């Protein structure tokens, strides 16, 4: 691993030595760099440039816009290792996951290249003679992308790749906890823009450093056609209200409180693998992390035994080291949340089965490493209904499937969910209208690790939106219905006669 | 025309003689009937029943749900004349338009029958071996349908037919200005439910009488999955915020401020026909009514002459009489709005070309009939940027097409729009990414009178949503992405290796 | 049951007392009526009328065309009992199946009404500035529908309902073994056309009586845009070649040789129910009848016992009588085929487990009733690879799933298939790329009894086409790709510079 | 330009010095290389390898298959100049067109990468409780791609890129007149396969050298699931019949006889540009070349004058030289066809307006350069109804639009077509159901130069198929409809009661 500043330089990320935003590595709490938060005036200018860029970009043919995204993918391929290292350094996820995240950005670029020729609307038959109807999808406007700390590269790329092929200009506001990785991803885009040539207007892709204040200015601006925000439910609620008030558009990916049902027909080996990656991957700080586990009572003892064995052998440590599977929490407040979560579970009658400790404190006094915790709970308690964004897994046994489903759905969030079962009836029931109420319902897979092809997002307090996959590109465009009369007559719909 | 109470009886609409909501006919201001506003407790009970009904209805196969909507269409066919009469009586639109409105409800039922077998999701290839992905659309929950006075039957039917095939229960809250027509449409549905049999749970379709207070209780309820509201921008804004705050879903069809561009290449006969129906139909009280008219300067004099001639011969009068083309405004406040609109236009330098008077006052002292007004304006003034929901048409001449487009888009609303031109370049430009910014952009058709096949709705302060046509049924469902692993292995997406 | 001629009269089917085609009832071999085969000249005239009708019908708006199909559905609802009786009488299927067949025709009409507004093409982004691309689906031309004896009503309705909404005129050539039921279905359409009014041109829907000669004239005619033919593989092959030679279009639904795999994880009660309806329904004369049954060796004895018990209690008899479950074979040649099939199975080492006899011969000396046969075969023999269109079921046990799949696919036909299993891995494997090679692969359902929503048809010698469901309507239309330049420049695709 | 053998070497194309197929350059008739035609045994082996490869490739996840096609695109980017040179050398088209052809192959690879995640089937609602239906698209089998001499690179890439992402193995049989360019394109694919790694089975992509005999062996083989053939109608007819006889699948792109209508409302500058590129590009040897030109009588003289001026200044010559716009015909038989075409036109009363001569004969005694010919014809004559694959353009004036449309459609072919008009009614009429009967109908663009996004192909004797764009990928897959019962009950469709 290079020195951070060498890495940043190679990635083209500029830092401001006297900036007011300091970025620390969760690995050891050491500062990586400082950046300067954007002022109000700077944000206004940024928005104005984005608006001007949009007016030009929307007229560039979509397949040509796709070519820019292809070049971005090429740049990301070249910088894959570097960006992955930066992610590990800044977010604390293990390098394998960092590489996976950049790969996801690359995959999204590849997908969007093809998508740029497939922004299909519909031609529709008219009820009137010599009339036809069609539906076109047109570019929408400037898009603000407000990302969370845990996926600084992929989530930005999901949004930006879609927005760019759809004809929109973009403004990235990365999390103040991990702005560098986002900026590095943006730099790769700017290099692609350079290669792309003059079709790409200045201001097409910009970044803003900052926190809540900077986000608000984007959210409230009437010139931002779409706000795509990833983060907590509370943040999302305020975005939702602010954007609704001005009739803007939004994509929200908020809290998850993702569960798994392990049925009496489950393959426990599969279950175990899904549980461990789901619950401890990214140190439990994925929006799709596994948090609640409902086990059929006949399977409980055997599975808990396996889980304890697996957890006991987890390598917790520096995420840049090969053998590490679990890195640090992002910062001290996260550790507080973890501690409180542990206490709440105990208070509600939970039995701590394993983990729940701070570890490596001597080695990294300013790094917050914890041993992922597993609780057996007497029932689905109140604490389980809130998202505790740390590696705490709650186990609740169940007697019959309907009961498991009911507990499963009885939380305010609705992002991801899964069932482990070999039985087709249980499986189908789980993904049916009366099954999981989440945006994603997986079978014999954990709740996390979605592919880019399927629509990603969730229901209820998760926000209700989808930011990639399937036809999610439509969020980045506006729809126009065109009814065209090519006769010299003008019949009315519904057969109305008006003064004829 | 029957006596109102006979008509209501035949349509199965119950009235409460001592109810606190009096319904008047705009024809002559005479009371038609009184109804009782719903109390808080009644609304709570209604919502609870809707929720219970949803739990059962969502499991009824969609094509079977379609059969209910087919039966509804049959009932509407049987009552078409009666409901149309009631609409004329209660809303004041001419009988031809009343018949057209019921026909639209019938067409929507027919469409939804077929649609019930076509609630297509997607099967998607997975990047992992022995995995597949699919996307299903599932029923959403209880839907509240809050309608405006001007389309009491069709807008309810659009929403309800879609909601019902999608597996949702519905609650209608009709406008307090025209509740009877909505209730009559609901009664037809209830008769269909009776014929349908026991698959349809009690509480599947309900109505609530009331005004803003009653609407609010629906809007704020966490048990209402979707609020579909038609009306003013200000009403819509409060709905948008309230629903966003609780992460509910919404469909908003709000203000329009619809314009037409008549170019130098226009067929003026077509233009005239589109203008007259667009501007005076439903006495200018359609959300898609024509309000702004941009005429190429070379065409201005000829077209204004035609318009004046046509307006001069408009039959204004009792909408139930065959020869009438323009009925009354809905009520006294509407007439106030009209008067103020006239004054504002004059104040801003407009020249009144024709109309703008109250007429038939002697015959109908409590009916508000006006002669539709046409102004020539020196430019697009401030008053023109607000929706004045009455028959006032503003004409602004233009020199070049870009200028016309710019004026066209320079209003906060974005519902419908149209161009009259024989020239393919102008036409295509108008419907292109840099053309009209509205949800509907028509060619050689006026802005109103949409068919049910195309997506209906608009951008900007119109709300951004679509409530029927194309794939608008998706609004009434929730999407679930299912990733299914049928191997005994568990590879991770993006090729991540985790502890292997 | 009425007298046949009364029934025919009520259904509007005209017969020719001295016609050269005699139609017999398989119930007792008694003649029902005589019809007159069409002469060459008559067919030429019929085609000419269909062509002229097409030219007019293609310009009738599709939703209006849908209205005709809606009226047809209404007529079929009114005549449902009568047509079902006629089907039983003429084809020999039990009344329940006759009713189901007419219901399927009605369902198809309902579906097509909605479909008529949803003949969606695509709008597509262009790589050239100020260009757009769209794809429209246009009416195709006259469609010949050549049906088989076993589904005289539904298959005609599938094709005709689709063709009519798609803007095509139709010519029905029913099987010479059951022309009356088809003609009765056509008469219902003609009544609908009468009600529909003058938009429907004369010649829009016509019928031709005849056999192979009459079919050939349709198949070879360059004026028949599409030949939709249901029947044997050999018939289909000659149609395929003849139509290919003239670059016509075709839809072929030919032989099936449908199998079921009952795995070690099967619910045997479900399996039994699926087997019995699949193998003996319509006396084994459905194209989707179950013919081959692969049972996991551990389940074999138990399942065979159940099958024998169920078969032993089958009511074989007059299909118009309520208690009958199995009616007669269509005619003497069918009985010959059955006898030969029995003999072949015996010759190849099969063990006859039950059935295989002619029954009720005394009561119906000219009716061919047989007891459905079940064989246990030592392996998948040669005889099993041909479709024997009678109620013979071959059972082959298997050891492992791959072996079962291999046997399953190792026949020339590829229509329908199914698996009975509770195990999700087996189920998913069966419907995967390396599973069943058939057009339809069902899970815990027998091979027959498809719904109209899914695409119906099969691979390999079944023909490769789909005649209803999903997007099968596209077969009845032609696709046009429109690239539209609305600039005043003319850039070339792929960035070619040509003499600039 | 390098020496041919150096070029071939760089492109990895192996030649056989003593091979029985000699390839000549149309530029000067000089031999480029010799190749060895495949023997029957070799073809059998090739097919067997393709079949084995298919069995493996179909199980490779589609997005992974997309990665191979992405690598192919990269290889083509690297070899773009070289392949373009080889195309010019072997086919005689100008280098700009050669580059455009390779770019089209690259674009297709880019599109298919995204497409590999979008091989969407449908999830469909079932009419039965606890049932669902879905439609999946699965790999089809080995695909034979038989290409024509004029697009040796792009047409192969269209087909192969689609086939490969769809899970099929491919066999290329290039035209014996231009096998080297196809083989060079295949070599680029083989290099990509090398880089891709072991997921790609041996035999995935193969080539066969030969002519009609070799094609036949592919066409008749039951192991070739799909034959995609581009070429003459007569070739196509025999393929169609042979493939139909064995129930194989086919994609045919056969003769075009493409026309343009220049209306009274045409922009003549646009028309001229479209005419010249359409008629003389690739020396009139594109399947989409412009052959027939219908001019409104009021525009005729002016446009003919422009055409003559433009034709008079055409640079005819060595296609590798920058200033050349028109290269040679492919060979002596093509020149014979040209001469006969000229004579036929004269015999039928045509007036030769310009061109029609062999040129540069002294410089290139074995190269067949001709001056593109333009005729004014008294009406649409018999000769005009056949495709003469050389640069002859026939002009017929017309009086009214219907007459022009009638002539336009009155030929046996149906590939491409266009209208030049500023009038929206003419334009819309031309692309409507009663307008052009071709697969492609363009507006203010010539008939050639299609983009890859729209479906490419034509009606009538052009074959009726589509090989790329829109949803043409479905041709390379098989569809499976899956009905899944997850209840423990087994209701029958259409509400049939069977022995209950």
CSV table of C-alpha atoms in Angstrom, one decimal, chain C residues 35-275:
chain,number,residue,atom,x,y,z
C,35,UNK,CA,-71.7,-29.6,-45.2
C,36,UNK,CA,-70.4,-28.7,-48.6
C,37,UNK,CA,-66.6,-28.6,-49.2
C,38,UNK,CA,-65.5,-25.4,-50.8
C,39,UNK,CA,-64.5,-25.4,-54.5
C,40,UNK,CA,-61.3,-23.8,-55.8
C,41,UNK,CA,-63.2,-20.9,-57.1
C,42,UNK,CA,-65.0,-20.3,-53.9
C,43,UNK,CA,-61.7,-20.2,-52.0
C,44,UNK,CA,-60.2,-17.8,-54.5
C,45,UNK,CA,-63.2,-15.5,-54.0
C,46,UNK,CA,-62.9,-15.9,-50.2
C,47,UNK,CA,-59.3,-14.9,-50.3
C,48,UNK,CA,-60.0,-11.9,-52.6
C,49,UNK,CA,-62.7,-10.7,-50.1
C,50,UNK,CA,-60.4,-11.2,-47.2
C,51,UNK,CA,-57.7,-9.1,-49.0
C,52,UNK,CA,-60.2,-6.3,-49.7
C,53,UNK,CA,-61.4,-6.4,-46.1
C,54,UNK,CA,-57.9,-6.1,-44.8
C,55,UNK,CA,-57.2,-2.9,-46.8
C,56,UNK,CA,-60.1,-1.3,-45.0
C,57,UNK,CA,-59.7,-3.0,-41.6
C,58,UNK,CA,-56.1,-2.0,-41.2
C,59,UNK,CA,-57.1,1.6,-41.1
C,60,UNK,CA,-59.7,1.1,-38.4
C,61,UNK,CA,-58.1,2.2,-35.1
C,62,UNK,CA,-57.0,-0.7,-33.0
C,63,UNK,CA,-59.0,0.1,-29.9
C,64,UNK,CA,-62.1,0.2,-32.1
C,65,UNK,CA,-61.1,-3.2,-33.5
C,66,UNK,CA,-60.9,-4.2,-29.9
C,67,UNK,CA,-64.5,-3.3,-29.5
C,68,UNK,CA,-65.5,-5.8,-32.1
C,69,UNK,CA,-63.7,-8.5,-30.2
C,70,UNK,CA,-65.4,-7.4,-27.0
C,71,UNK,CA,-68.8,-7.9,-28.7
C,72,UNK,CA,-67.6,-11.3,-29.9
C,73,UNK,CA,-66.9,-12.2,-26.3
C,74,UNK,CA,-70.4,-11.1,-25.3
C,75,UNK,CA,-71.9,-13.3,-28.0
C,76,UNK,CA,-69.8,-16.3,-26.8
C,77,UNK,CA,-71.0,-15.7,-23.3
C,78,UNK,CA,-74.5,-15.9,-24.5
C,79,UNK,CA,-73.9,-19.1,-26.5
C,80,UNK,CA,-71.5,-20.7,-24.0
C,81,UNK,CA,-73.7,-23.6,-23.1
C,82,UNK,CA,-74.8,-24.3,-26.6
C,83,UNK,CA,-71.3,-24.3,-28.1
C,84,UNK,CA,-70.0,-26.4,-25.3
C,85,UNK,CA,-72.7,-29.0,-26.0
C,86,UNK,CA,-71.9,-28.9,-29.7
C,87,UNK,CA,-68.2,-29.5,-28.9
C,88,UNK,CA,-69.1,-32.5,-26.7
C,89,UNK,CA,-71.3,-33.8,-29.4
C,90,UNK,CA,-68.9,-33.3,-32.2
C,91,UNK,CA,-65.5,-33.9,-30.5
C,92,UNK,CA,-66.5,-36.2,-27.7
C,93,UNK,CA,-64.9,-34.3,-24.9
C,94,UNK,CA,-66.8,-34.1,-21.6
C,95,UNK,CA,-69.1,-31.1,-21.2
C,96,UNK,CA,-66.9,-29.6,-18.4
C,97,UNK,CA,-64.1,-29.5,-20.9
C,98,UNK,CA,-66.4,-28.1,-23.6
C,99,UNK,CA,-67.4,-25.3,-21.2
C,100,UNK,CA,-63.8,-24.7,-20.3
C,101,UNK,CA,-62.9,-24.5,-24.0
C,102,UNK,CA,-65.6,-21.8,-24.7
C,103,UNK,CA,-64.5,-20.0,-21.5
C,104,UNK,CA,-61.0,-19.9,-22.9
C,105,UNK,CA,-62.3,-18.3,-26.1
C,106,UNK,CA,-64.2,-15.7,-23.9
C,107,UNK,CA,-61.1,-15.1,-21.8
C,108,UNK,CA,-59.1,-14.5,-25.0
C,109,UNK,CA,-61.6,-12.0,-26.2
C,110,UNK,CA,-61.4,-10.1,-22.9
C,111,UNK,CA,-57.6,-10.1,-23.0
C,112,UNK,CA,-57.5,-8.9,-26.6
C,113,UNK,CA,-59.8,-5.9,-25.8
C,114,UNK,CA,-57.2,-4.5,-23.5
C,115,UNK,CA,-54.4,-5.7,-25.8
C,116,UNK,CA,-55.9,-3.6,-28.6
C,117,UNK,CA,-54.6,-0.4,-26.8
C,118,UNK,CA,-51.3,-2.1,-26.1
C,119,UNK,CA,-49.8,-3.1,-29.4
C,120,UNK,CA,-46.7,-1.4,-28.2
C,121,UNK,CA,-43.7,-0.8,-30.4
C,122,UNK,CA,-40.7,1.1,-29.2
C,123,UNK,CA,-39.3,4.6,-29.4
C,124,UNK,CA,-35.5,4.3,-29.6
C,125,UNK,CA,-32.7,6.8,-29.2
C,126,UNK,CA,-30.7,7.6,-32.3
C,127,UNK,CA,-26.9,8.1,-32.5
C,128,UNK,CA,-27.4,11.1,-34.7
C,129,UNK,CA,-28.4,14.5,-33.5
C,130,UNK,CA,-32.0,15.7,-34.2
C,131,UNK,CA,-32.9,12.1,-35.3
C,132,UNK,CA,-35.2,9.7,-33.6
C,133,UNK,CA,-36.0,6.1,-34.2
C,134,UNK,CA,-39.2,4.3,-33.5
C,135,UNK,CA,-40.7,0.9,-34.2
C,136,UNK,CA,-44.3,0.5,-35.0
C,137,UNK,CA,-46.3,-2.7,-35.4
C,138,UNK,CA,-48.7,-2.6,-38.4
C,139,UNK,CA,-51.5,-4.9,-39.6
C,140,UNK,CA,-50.2,-7.8,-41.6
C,141,UNK,CA,-52.8,-9.1,-44.0
C,142,UNK,CA,-55.3,-11.9,-44.3
C,143,UNK,CA,-54.8,-14.7,-41.9
C,144,UNK,CA,-55.8,-18.4,-42.5
C,145,UNK,CA,-56.6,-20.3,-39.4
C,146,UNK,CA,-56.5,-24.1,-39.9
C,147,UNK,CA,-57.6,-25.8,-36.8
C,148,UNK,CA,-57.4,-29.3,-35.5
C,149,UNK,CA,-60.5,-31.4,-34.4
C,150,UNK,CA,-59.8,-31.3,-30.7
C,151,UNK,CA,-60.0,-27.6,-29.9
C,152,UNK,CA,-62.4,-26.4,-32.6
C,153,UNK,CA,-63.5,-23.3,-30.7
C,154,UNK,CA,-60.6,-22.1,-28.5
C,155,UNK,CA,-57.8,-22.3,-31.0
C,156,UNK,CA,-59.8,-20.5,-33.6
C,157,UNK,CA,-60.7,-17.8,-31.1
C,158,UNK,CA,-57.1,-17.4,-29.9
C,159,UNK,CA,-56.0,-16.7,-33.4
C,160,UNK,CA,-59.0,-14.7,-34.6
C,161,UNK,CA,-59.2,-12.5,-31.6
C,162,UNK,CA,-55.5,-11.6,-31.9
C,163,UNK,CA,-55.7,-11.2,-35.7
C,164,UNK,CA,-58.7,-9.0,-35.5
C,165,UNK,CA,-57.3,-6.5,-33.0
C,166,UNK,CA,-54.1,-6.5,-35.0
C,167,UNK,CA,-56.0,-5.3,-38.1
C,168,UNK,CA,-56.1,-8.5,-40.1
C,169,UNK,CA,-58.9,-10.3,-41.8
C,170,UNK,CA,-59.4,-14.0,-41.1
C,171,UNK,CA,-60.4,-17.2,-42.9
C,172,UNK,CA,-61.2,-20.2,-40.8
C,173,UNK,CA,-60.7,-23.7,-42.2
C,174,UNK,CA,-61.9,-26.0,-39.4
C,175,UNK,CA,-61.0,-29.6,-39.2
C,176,UNK,CA,-63.2,-31.8,-41.4
C,177,UNK,CA,-63.8,-33.9,-38.3
C,178,UNK,CA,-65.3,-31.1,-36.2
C,179,UNK,CA,-66.3,-28.2,-38.5
C,180,UNK,CA,-69.6,-27.4,-36.8
C,181,UNK,CA,-68.1,-26.2,-33.6
C,182,UNK,CA,-65.7,-23.9,-35.4
C,183,UNK,CA,-68.5,-22.6,-37.6
C,184,UNK,CA,-70.6,-22.0,-34.5
C,185,UNK,CA,-67.8,-19.9,-33.0
C,186,UNK,CA,-67.5,-18.0,-36.3
C,187,UNK,CA,-71.2,-17.4,-36.3
C,188,UNK,CA,-70.9,-15.7,-32.9
C,189,UNK,CA,-68.3,-13.5,-34.5
C,190,UNK,CA,-70.5,-12.7,-37.4
C,191,UNK,CA,-73.3,-11.7,-35.0
C,192,UNK,CA,-70.8,-9.4,-33.3
C,193,UNK,CA,-69.8,-7.9,-36.6
C,194,UNK,CA,-73.5,-7.1,-37.3
C,195,UNK,CA,-73.8,-5.3,-34.0
C,196,UNK,CA,-70.5,-3.5,-34.5
C,197,UNK,CA,-71.6,-1.6,-37.5
C,198,UNK,CA,-70.2,-0.4,-40.8
C,199,UNK,CA,-66.6,0.0,-39.7
C,200,UNK,CA,-66.2,-3.8,-40.1
C,201,UNK,CA,-65.9,-4.5,-43.9
C,202,UNK,CA,-67.5,-7.4,-45.5
C,203,UNK,CA,-65.2,-10.3,-45.8
C,204,UNK,CA,-63.5,-9.6,-42.5
C,205,UNK,CA,-64.2,-13.0,-41.1
C,206,UNK,CA,-65.0,-16.0,-43.3
C,207,UNK,CA,-65.0,-19.8,-43.1
C,208,UNK,CA,-64.2,-22.5,-45.6
C,209,UNK,CA,-65.3,-26.0,-45.3
C,210,UNK,CA,-62.9,-28.7,-46.4
C,211,UNK,CA,-59.9,-30.9,-45.9
C,212,UNK,CA,-56.4,-31.1,-47.1
C,213,UNK,CA,-57.1,-29.7,-50.6
C,214,UNK,CA,-58.8,-26.7,-49.3
C,215,UNK,CA,-56.0,-26.1,-46.8
C,216,UNK,CA,-53.5,-26.3,-49.5
C,217,UNK,CA,-55.1,-23.6,-51.5
C,218,UNK,CA,-54.9,-21.3,-48.5
C,219,UNK,CA,-51.3,-22.3,-47.7
C,220,UNK,CA,-50.1,-21.7,-51.2
C,221,UNK,CA,-51.9,-18.4,-51.8
C,222,UNK,CA,-49.5,-15.4,-51.9
C,223,UNK,CA,-52.4,-13.3,-50.6
C,224,UNK,CA,-52.5,-15.1,-47.3
C,225,UNK,CA,-50.0,-13.2,-45.2
C,226,UNK,CA,-50.1,-15.7,-42.3
C,227,UNK,CA,-51.0,-19.3,-42.0
C,228,UNK,CA,-51.8,-20.5,-38.5
C,229,UNK,CA,-52.1,-24.2,-38.5
C,230,UNK,CA,-52.6,-26.6,-35.6
C,231,UNK,CA,-52.3,-30.3,-36.1
C,232,UNK,CA,-49.8,-33.1,-36.8
C,233,UNK,CA,-46.1,-32.7,-37.4
C,234,UNK,CA,-46.4,-34.0,-40.9
C,235,UNK,CA,-49.1,-31.6,-41.8
C,236,UNK,CA,-47.1,-28.8,-40.3
C,237,UNK,CA,-44.0,-29.7,-42.1
C,238,UNK,CA,-45.7,-29.4,-45.5
C,239,UNK,CA,-47.2,-26.1,-44.4
C,240,UNK,CA,-43.8,-24.9,-43.2
C,241,UNK,CA,-42.1,-25.7,-46.5
C,242,UNK,CA,-44.9,-24.3,-48.7
C,243,UNK,CA,-45.1,-21.0,-46.8
C,244,UNK,CA,-41.3,-20.7,-46.6
C,245,UNK,CA,-41.1,-21.1,-50.3
C,246,UNK,CA,-43.3,-18.0,-50.8
C,247,UNK,CA,-41.8,-16.1,-47.9
C,248,UNK,CA,-45.1,-16.1,-46.1
C,249,UNK,CA,-45.5,-16.2,-42.3
C,250,UNK,CA,-46.7,-19.0,-40.2
C,251,UNK,CA,-47.7,-20.1,-36.8
C,252,UNK,CA,-47.4,-23.9,-36.2
C,253,UNK,CA,-48.6,-25.8,-33.2
C,254,UNK,CA,-47.8,-29.4,-34.0
C,255,UNK,CA,-47.3,-32.6,-32.2
C,256,UNK,CA,-46.5,-32.8,-28.5
C,257,UNK,CA,-45.1,-35.7,-26.7
C,258,UNK,CA,-45.3,-34.3,-23.3
C,259,UNK,CA,-43.7,-35.8,-20.2
C,260,UNK,CA,-43.7,-35.4,-16.5
C,261,UNK,CA,-40.9,-36.1,-14.1
C,262,UNK,CA,-42.0,-37.2,-10.6
C,263,UNK,CA,-39.0,-36.8,-8.4
C,264,UNK,CA,-38.1,-38.3,-5.1
C,265,UNK,CA,-39.3,-35.1,-3.5
C,266,UNK,CA,-42.7,-35.1,-5.2
C,267,UNK,CA,-46.0,-34.7,-3.5
C,268,UNK,CA,-47.7,-37.8,-4.9
C,269,UNK,CA,-51.2,-36.6,-4.4
C,270,UNK,CA,-50.4,-33.6,-6.6
C,271,UNK,CA,-48.7,-35.9,-9.0
C,272,UNK,CA,-51.7,-38.2,-9.3
C,273,UNK,CA,-54.1,-35.4,-9.9
C,274,UNK,CA,-51.9,-33.9,-12.6
C,275,UNK,CA,-51.3,-37.3,-14.2
